[in-house]
CSV table of C-alpha atoms in Angstrom, one decimal:
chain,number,residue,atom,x,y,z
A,1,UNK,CA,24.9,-39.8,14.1
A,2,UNK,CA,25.3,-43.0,12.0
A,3,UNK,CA,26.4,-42.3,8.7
A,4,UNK,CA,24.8,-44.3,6.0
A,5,UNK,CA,27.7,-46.1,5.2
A,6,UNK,CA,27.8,-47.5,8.8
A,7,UNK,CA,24.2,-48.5,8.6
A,8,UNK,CA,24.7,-50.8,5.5
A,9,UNK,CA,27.6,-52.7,7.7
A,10,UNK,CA,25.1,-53.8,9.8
A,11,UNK,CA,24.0,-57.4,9.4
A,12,UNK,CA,20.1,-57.7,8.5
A,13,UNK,CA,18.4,-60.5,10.0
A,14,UNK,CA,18.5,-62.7,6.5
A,15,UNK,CA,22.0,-61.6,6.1
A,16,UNK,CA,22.7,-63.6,9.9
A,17,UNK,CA,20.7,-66.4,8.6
A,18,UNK,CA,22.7,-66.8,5.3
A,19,UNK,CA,26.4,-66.2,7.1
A,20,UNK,CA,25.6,-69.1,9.4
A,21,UNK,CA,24.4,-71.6,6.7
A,22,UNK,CA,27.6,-70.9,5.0
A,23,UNK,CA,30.1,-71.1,8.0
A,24,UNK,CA,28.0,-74.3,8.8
A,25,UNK,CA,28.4,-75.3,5.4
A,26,UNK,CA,32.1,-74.9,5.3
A,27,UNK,CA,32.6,-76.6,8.7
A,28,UNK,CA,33.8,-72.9,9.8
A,29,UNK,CA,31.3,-73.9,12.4
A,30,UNK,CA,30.4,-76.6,14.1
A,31,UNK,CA,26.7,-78.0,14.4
A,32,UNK,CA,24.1,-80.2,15.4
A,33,UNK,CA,21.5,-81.7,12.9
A,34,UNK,CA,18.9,-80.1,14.9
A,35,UNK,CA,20.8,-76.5,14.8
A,36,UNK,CA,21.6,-77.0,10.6
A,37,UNK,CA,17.3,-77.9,10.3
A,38,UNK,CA,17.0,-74.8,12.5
A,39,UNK,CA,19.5,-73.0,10.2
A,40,UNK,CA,17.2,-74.0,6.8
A,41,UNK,CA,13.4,-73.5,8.9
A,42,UNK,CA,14.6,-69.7,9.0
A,43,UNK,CA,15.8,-69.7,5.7
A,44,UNK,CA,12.7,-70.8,4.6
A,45,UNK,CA,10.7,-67.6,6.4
A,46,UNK,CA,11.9,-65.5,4.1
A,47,UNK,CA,12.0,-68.3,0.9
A,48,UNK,CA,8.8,-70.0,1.7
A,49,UNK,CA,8.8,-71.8,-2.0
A,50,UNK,CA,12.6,-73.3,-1.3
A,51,UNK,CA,12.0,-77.1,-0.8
A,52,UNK,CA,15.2,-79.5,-0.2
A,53,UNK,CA,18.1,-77.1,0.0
A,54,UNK,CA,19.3,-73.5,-0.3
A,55,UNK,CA,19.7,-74.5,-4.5
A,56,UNK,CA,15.5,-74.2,-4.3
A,57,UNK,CA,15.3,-70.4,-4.6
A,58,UNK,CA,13.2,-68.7,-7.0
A,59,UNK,CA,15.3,-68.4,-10.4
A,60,UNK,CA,12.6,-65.9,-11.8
A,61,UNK,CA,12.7,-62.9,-10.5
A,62,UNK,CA,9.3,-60.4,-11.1
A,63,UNK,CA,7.9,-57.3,-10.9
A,64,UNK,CA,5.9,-58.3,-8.0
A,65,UNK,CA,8.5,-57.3,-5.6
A,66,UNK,CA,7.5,-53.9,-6.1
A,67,UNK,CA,5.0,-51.9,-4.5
A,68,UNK,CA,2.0,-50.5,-6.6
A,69,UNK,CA,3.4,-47.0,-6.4
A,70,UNK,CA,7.0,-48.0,-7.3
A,71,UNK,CA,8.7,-47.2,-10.1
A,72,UNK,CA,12.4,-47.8,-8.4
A,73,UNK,CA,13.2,-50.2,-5.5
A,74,UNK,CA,16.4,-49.8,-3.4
A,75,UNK,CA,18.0,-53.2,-1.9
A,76,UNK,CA,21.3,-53.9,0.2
A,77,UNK,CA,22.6,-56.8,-1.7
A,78,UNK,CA,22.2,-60.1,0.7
A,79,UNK,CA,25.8,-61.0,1.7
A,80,UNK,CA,26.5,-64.7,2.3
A,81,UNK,CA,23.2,-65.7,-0.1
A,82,UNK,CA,23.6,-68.7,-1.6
A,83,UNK,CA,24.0,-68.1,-5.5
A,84,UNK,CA,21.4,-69.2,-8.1
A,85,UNK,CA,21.6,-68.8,-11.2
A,86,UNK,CA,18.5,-66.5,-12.1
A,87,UNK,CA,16.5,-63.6,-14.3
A,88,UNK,CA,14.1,-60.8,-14.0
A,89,UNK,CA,11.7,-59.3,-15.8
A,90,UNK,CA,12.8,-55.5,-14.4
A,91,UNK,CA,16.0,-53.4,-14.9
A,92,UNK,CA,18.8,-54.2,-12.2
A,93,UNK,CA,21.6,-51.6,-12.0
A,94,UNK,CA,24.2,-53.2,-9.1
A,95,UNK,CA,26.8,-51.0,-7.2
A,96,UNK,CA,29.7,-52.3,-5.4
A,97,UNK,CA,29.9,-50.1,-2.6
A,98,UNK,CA,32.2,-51.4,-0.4
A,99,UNK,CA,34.3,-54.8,-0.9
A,100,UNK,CA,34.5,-57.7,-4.1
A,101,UNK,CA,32.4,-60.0,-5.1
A,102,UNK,CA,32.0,-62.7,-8.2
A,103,UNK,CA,29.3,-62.1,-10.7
A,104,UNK,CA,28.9,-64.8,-13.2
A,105,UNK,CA,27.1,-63.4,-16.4
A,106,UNK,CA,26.7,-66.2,-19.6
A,107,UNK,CA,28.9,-68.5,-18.5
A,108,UNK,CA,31.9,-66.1,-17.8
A,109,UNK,CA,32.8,-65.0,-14.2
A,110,UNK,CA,33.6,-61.1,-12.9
A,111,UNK,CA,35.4,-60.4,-10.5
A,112,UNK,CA,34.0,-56.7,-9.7
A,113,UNK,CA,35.2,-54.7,-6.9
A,114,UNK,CA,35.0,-51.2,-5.1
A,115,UNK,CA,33.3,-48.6,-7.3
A,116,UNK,CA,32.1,-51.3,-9.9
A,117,UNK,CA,28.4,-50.0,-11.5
A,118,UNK,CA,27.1,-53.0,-13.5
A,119,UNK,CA,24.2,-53.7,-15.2
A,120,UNK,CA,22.9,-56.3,-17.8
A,121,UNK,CA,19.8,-56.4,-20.4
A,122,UNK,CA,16.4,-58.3,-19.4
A,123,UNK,CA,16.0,-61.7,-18.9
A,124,UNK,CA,20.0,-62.5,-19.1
A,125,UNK,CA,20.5,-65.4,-16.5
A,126,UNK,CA,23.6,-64.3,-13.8
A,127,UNK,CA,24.4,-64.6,-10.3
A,128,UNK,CA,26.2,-62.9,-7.7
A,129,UNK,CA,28.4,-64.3,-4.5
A,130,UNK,CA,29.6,-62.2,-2.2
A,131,UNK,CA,30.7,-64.1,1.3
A,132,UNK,CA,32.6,-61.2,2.9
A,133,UNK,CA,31.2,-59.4,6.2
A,134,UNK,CA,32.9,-56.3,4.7
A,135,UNK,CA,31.0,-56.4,1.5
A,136,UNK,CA,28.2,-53.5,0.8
A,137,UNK,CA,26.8,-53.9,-2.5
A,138,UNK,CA,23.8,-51.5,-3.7
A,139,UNK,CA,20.9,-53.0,-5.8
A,140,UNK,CA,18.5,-50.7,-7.8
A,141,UNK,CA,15.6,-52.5,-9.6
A,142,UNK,CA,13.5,-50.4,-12.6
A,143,UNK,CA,10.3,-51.5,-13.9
A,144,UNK,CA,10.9,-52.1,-17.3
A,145,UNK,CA,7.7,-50.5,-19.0
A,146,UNK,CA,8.7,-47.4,-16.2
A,147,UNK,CA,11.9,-46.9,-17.9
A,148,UNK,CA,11.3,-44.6,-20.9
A,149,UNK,CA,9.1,-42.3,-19.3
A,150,UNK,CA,11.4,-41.6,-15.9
A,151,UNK,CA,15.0,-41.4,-18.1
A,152,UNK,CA,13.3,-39.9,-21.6
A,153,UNK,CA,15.2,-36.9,-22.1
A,154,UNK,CA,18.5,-38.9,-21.7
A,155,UNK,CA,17.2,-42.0,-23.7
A,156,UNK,CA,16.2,-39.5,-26.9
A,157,UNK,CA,19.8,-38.0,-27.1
A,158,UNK,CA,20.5,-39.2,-30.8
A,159,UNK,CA,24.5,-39.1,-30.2
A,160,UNK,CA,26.6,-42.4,-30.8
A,161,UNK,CA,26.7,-42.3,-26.7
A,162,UNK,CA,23.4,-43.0,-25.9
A,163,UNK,CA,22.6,-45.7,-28.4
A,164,UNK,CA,25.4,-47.6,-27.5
A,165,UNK,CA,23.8,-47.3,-24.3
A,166,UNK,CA,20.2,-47.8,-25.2
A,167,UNK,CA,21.3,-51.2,-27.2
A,168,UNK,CA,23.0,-52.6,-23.9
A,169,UNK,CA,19.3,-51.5,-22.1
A,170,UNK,CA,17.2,-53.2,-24.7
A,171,UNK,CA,19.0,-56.5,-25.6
A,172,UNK,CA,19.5,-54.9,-29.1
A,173,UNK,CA,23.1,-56.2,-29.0
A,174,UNK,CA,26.1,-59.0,-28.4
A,175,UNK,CA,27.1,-57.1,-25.2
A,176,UNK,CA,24.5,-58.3,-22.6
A,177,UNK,CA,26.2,-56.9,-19.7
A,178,UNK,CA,28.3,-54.1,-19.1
A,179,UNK,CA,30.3,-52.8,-16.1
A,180,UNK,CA,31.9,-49.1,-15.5
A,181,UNK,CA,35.1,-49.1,-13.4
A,182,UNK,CA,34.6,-46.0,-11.2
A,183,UNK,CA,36.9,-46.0,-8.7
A,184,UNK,CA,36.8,-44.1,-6.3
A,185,UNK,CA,34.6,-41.6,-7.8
A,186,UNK,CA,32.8,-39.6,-4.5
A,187,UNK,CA,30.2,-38.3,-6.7
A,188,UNK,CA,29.0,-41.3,-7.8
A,189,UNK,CA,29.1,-42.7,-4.2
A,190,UNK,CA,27.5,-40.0,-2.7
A,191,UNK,CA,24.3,-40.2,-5.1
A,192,UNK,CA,24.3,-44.3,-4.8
A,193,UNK,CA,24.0,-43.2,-0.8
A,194,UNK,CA,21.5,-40.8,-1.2
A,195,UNK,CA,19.2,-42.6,-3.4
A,196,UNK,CA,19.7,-45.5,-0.7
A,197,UNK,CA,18.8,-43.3,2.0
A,198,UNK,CA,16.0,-41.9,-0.1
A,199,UNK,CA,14.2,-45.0,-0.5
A,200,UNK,CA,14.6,-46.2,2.9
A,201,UNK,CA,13.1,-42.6,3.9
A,202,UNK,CA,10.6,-42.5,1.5
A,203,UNK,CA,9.9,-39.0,2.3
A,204,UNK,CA,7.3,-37.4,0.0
A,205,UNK,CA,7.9,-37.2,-3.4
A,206,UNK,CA,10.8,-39.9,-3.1
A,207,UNK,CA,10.2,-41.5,-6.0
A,208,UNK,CA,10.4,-38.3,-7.9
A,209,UNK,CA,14.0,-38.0,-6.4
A,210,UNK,CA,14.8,-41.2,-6.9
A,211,UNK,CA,13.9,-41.0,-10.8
A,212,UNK,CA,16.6,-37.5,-10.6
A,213,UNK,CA,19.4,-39.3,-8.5
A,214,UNK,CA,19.1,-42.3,-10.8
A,215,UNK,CA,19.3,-40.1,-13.9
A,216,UNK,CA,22.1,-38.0,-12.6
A,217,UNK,CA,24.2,-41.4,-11.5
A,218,UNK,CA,23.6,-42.7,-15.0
A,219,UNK,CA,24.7,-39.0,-16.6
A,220,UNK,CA,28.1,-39.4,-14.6
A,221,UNK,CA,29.0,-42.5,-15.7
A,222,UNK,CA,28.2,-41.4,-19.7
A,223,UNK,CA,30.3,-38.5,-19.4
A,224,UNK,CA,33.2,-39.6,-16.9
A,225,UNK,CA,33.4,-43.5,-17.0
A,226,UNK,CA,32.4,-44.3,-20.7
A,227,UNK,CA,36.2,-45.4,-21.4
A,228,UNK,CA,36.7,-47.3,-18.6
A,229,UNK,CA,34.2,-50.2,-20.2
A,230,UNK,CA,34.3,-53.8,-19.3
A,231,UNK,CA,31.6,-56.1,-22.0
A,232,UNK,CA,31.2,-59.8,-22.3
A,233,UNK,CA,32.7,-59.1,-25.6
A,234,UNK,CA,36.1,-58.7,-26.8
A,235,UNK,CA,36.8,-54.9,-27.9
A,236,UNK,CA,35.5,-53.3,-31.1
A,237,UNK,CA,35.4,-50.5,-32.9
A,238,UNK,CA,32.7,-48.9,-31.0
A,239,UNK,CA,34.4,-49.3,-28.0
A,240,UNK,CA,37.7,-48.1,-29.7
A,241,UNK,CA,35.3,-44.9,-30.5
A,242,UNK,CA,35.1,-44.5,-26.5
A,243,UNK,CA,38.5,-44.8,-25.9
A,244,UNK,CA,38.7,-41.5,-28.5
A,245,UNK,CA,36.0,-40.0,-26.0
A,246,UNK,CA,37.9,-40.8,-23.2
A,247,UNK,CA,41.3,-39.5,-24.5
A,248,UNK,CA,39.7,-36.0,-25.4
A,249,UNK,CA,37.8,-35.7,-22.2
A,250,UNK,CA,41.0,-36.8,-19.9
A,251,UNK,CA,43.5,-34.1,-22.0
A,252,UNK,CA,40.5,-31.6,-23.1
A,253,UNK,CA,42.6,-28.5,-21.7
A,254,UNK,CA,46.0,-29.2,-23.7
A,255,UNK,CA,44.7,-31.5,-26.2
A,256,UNK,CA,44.9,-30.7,-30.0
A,257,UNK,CA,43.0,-32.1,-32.9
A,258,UNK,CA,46.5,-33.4,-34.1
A,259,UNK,CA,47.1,-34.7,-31.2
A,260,UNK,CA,44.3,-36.7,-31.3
A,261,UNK,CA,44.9,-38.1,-35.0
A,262,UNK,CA,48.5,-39.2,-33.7
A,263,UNK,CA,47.4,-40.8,-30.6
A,264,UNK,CA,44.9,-42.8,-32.3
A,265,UNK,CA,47.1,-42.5,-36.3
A,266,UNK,CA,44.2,-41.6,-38.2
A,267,UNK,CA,44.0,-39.2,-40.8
A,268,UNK,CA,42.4,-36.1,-39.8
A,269,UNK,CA,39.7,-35.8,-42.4
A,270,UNK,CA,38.5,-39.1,-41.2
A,271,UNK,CA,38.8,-38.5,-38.0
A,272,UNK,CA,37.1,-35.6,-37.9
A,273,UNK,CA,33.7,-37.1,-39.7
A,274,UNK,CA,33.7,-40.3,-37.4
A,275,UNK,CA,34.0,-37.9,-34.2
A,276,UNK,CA,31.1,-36.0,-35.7
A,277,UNK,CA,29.1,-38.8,-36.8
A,278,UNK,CA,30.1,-40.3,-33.8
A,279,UNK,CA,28.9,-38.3,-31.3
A,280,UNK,CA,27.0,-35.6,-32.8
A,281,UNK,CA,29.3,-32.9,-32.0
A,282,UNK,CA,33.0,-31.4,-33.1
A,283,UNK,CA,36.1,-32.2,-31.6
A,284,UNK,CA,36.2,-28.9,-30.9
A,285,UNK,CA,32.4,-29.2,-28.9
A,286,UNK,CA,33.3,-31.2,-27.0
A,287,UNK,CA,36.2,-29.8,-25.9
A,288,UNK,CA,34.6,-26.6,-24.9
A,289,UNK,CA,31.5,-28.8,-23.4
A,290,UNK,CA,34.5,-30.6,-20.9
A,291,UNK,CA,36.1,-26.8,-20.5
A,292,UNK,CA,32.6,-25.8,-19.3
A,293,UNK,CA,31.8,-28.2,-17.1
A,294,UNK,CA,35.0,-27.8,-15.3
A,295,UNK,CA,33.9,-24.1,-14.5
A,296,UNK,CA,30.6,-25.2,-13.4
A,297,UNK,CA,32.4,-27.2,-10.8
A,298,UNK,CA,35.1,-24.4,-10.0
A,299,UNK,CA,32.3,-21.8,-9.8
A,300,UNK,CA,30.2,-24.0,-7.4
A,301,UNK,CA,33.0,-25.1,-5.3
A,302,UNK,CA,35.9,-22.5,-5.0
A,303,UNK,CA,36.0,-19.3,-4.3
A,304,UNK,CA,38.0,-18.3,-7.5
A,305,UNK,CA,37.8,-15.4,-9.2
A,306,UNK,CA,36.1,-15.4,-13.3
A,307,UNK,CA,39.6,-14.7,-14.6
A,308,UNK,CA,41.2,-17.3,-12.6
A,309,UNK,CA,38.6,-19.9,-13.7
A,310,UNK,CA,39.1,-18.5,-17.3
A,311,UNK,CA,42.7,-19.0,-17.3
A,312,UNK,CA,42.3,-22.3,-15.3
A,313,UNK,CA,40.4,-23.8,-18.0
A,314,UNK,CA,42.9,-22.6,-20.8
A,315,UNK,CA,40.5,-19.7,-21.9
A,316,UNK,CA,41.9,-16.7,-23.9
A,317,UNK,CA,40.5,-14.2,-21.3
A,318,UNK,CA,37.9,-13.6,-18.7
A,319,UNK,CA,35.1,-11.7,-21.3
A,320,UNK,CA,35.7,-14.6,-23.9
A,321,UNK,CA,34.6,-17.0,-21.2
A,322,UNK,CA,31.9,-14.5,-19.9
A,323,UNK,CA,30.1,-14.9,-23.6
A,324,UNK,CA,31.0,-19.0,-24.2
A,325,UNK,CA,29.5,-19.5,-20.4
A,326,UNK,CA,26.4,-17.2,-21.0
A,327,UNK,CA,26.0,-19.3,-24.5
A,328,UNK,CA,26.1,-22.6,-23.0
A,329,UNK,CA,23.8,-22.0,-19.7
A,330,UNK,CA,21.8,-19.1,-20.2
A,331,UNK,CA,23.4,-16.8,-17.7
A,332,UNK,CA,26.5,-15.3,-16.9
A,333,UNK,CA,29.1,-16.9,-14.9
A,334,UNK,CA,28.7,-14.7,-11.8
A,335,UNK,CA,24.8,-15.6,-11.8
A,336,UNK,CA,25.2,-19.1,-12.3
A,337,UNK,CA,27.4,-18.9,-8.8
A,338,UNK,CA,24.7,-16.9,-7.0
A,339,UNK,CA,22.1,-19.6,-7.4
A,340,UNK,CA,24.6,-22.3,-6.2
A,341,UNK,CA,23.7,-22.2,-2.1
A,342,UNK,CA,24.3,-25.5,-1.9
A,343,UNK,CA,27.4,-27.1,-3.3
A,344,UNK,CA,27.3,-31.0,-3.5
A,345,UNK,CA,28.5,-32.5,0.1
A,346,UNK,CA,31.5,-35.4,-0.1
A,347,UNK,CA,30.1,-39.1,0.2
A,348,UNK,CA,31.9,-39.4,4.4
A,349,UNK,CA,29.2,-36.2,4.8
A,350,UNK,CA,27.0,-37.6,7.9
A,351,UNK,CA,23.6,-38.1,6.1
């Protein structure tokens, strides 16, 4: 069975269209004048408004791409599409998948690669070029007055998190794009697939799941990729405040509040009031949050005992894990594995 991986290999019939202007273009191949007007007639059935040459697409991108029912659309990037400067009205989070490409944002060219999750405010003028046959990027378009409603609960967090990210959403700030570096994160992967697949499916309901896979994606990247940044601004304190974040949650099972004040050489009563200003929570919160969610994940995919996930997660014993655990998720450790049936397949996973 194909995976889903293999299927976004596969050149679409724009895609062929696109790759053989641009080998044309770059005398990579050699044609007539009648084959190059063939080459731009077929261009034009899927651009009907491009007059003259390829430079004629649309610049303005709108809402009218999406279906009545649609809240979310899912697109395989167009590799080998000639580049155009251009905006939207809608929210546009891009995934690089598979591959590199350049995306020019204000002026100021990224190179973004494998595992790159970008995404920049309304209306900012960008462009992408990707000429690779190797390249799989991932687009996910949001209606913007859709927003609120399908990512509420995460947009109402008042923590110094999510209205750093809520200011890069709204154009409220001097960082209008932003990119995560995740690697080689499978999780994130995996979801980017599935909400791929989902769309292409469109099983019932699929919008539902696509609002939940698009939350989840966004969760991942708050809580695992928030200090691995990249703005079209030069660093500042808020992002020095992620860094802190990111220091904690890399070291949370050896690392001490001292530690912390040395790494960074502030004083620990200041310290201590920016982290809880900061985030809304204790440097010892979050700690114990980042302890828990490491169990979660140890009791969903291992077999290991409560006392080995205790002591795994540098817990003073099993029952004093028993009662943080129960406090955290409203159930016991042992219960919270029984409902588990399912444990979260790996992106290769045949889909």
């Amino acid at each position: 069975m194909q995976t889903i991986e293999e299927k976004l290999m596969e050149f679409n019939p724009l895609e062929i269209v696109c790759r053989d202007m641009y080998r044309t273009k770059h005398g990579l191949d050699h044609c007539s004048q009648w084959e190059r007007r063939r080459q731009m007639e077929k261009f034009r059935e899927f651009f009907p408004d491009v007059s003259g040459g390829t430079d004629g697409v649309s610049h303005v991108l709108t809402e009218e791409m999406f279906h009545m029912e649609s809240n979310i659309v899912v697109i395989k990037h167009c590799r080998f599409l000639p580049p155009r400067l251009h905006t939207h009205s809608f929210f546009e989070l891009f995934y690089i998948a598979k591959g590199e490409c350049i995306h020019t944002c204000h002026s100021h060219d990224y190179r973004l690669k494998e595992g790159d999750f970008c995404f920049w405010e309304f209306n900012s003028p960008h462009e992408i070029r990707s000429y690779s046959d190797d390249f799989i990027g991932i687009n996910i378009l949001i209606r913007q007055n859709s927003f609120d409603s399908i990512f509420f609960e995460l947009l109402s967090e008042q923590s110094f998190l999510s209205n750093y990210f809520k200011s890069i959403l709204y154009g409220n700030t001097d960082h209008p794009m932003i990119i995560f570096r995740t690697g080689r994160d499978d999780l994130i992967r995996y979801y980017i697939y599935r909400i791929y697949d989902e769309f292409r499916e469109k099983e019932p309901y699929h919008q539902n799941m696509l609002s939940n896979y698009v939350n989840t994606v966004l969760i991942i990247l708050l809580r695992e990729h928030i200090g691995n940044v990249i703005t079209s601004q030069k660093p500042s304190c808020d992002q020095r405040l992620l860094g802190i974040l990111e220091y904690i949650q890399k070291n949370y099972n050896t690392v001490t509040f001292s530690d912390v004040c040395r790494h960074f050489n502030y004083s620990s009563s200041y310290l201590s009031r920016l982290i809880k200003k900061s985030f809304g929570l204790s440097f010892s919160q979050i700690v114990q949050h980042k302890r828990m969610e490491k169990a979660c994940w140890l009791l969903k995919e291992t077999d290991m005992t409560v006392s080995e996930i205790a002591a795994e997660i540098n817990c003073s014993d099993a029952s004093h894990f028993c009662r943080i655990f129960a406090k955290e998720y409203h159930m016991p450790p042992v219960k919270f594995r029984e409902m588990q049936t399912e444990p979260l397949p790996q992106s290769s996973k045949v889909i």
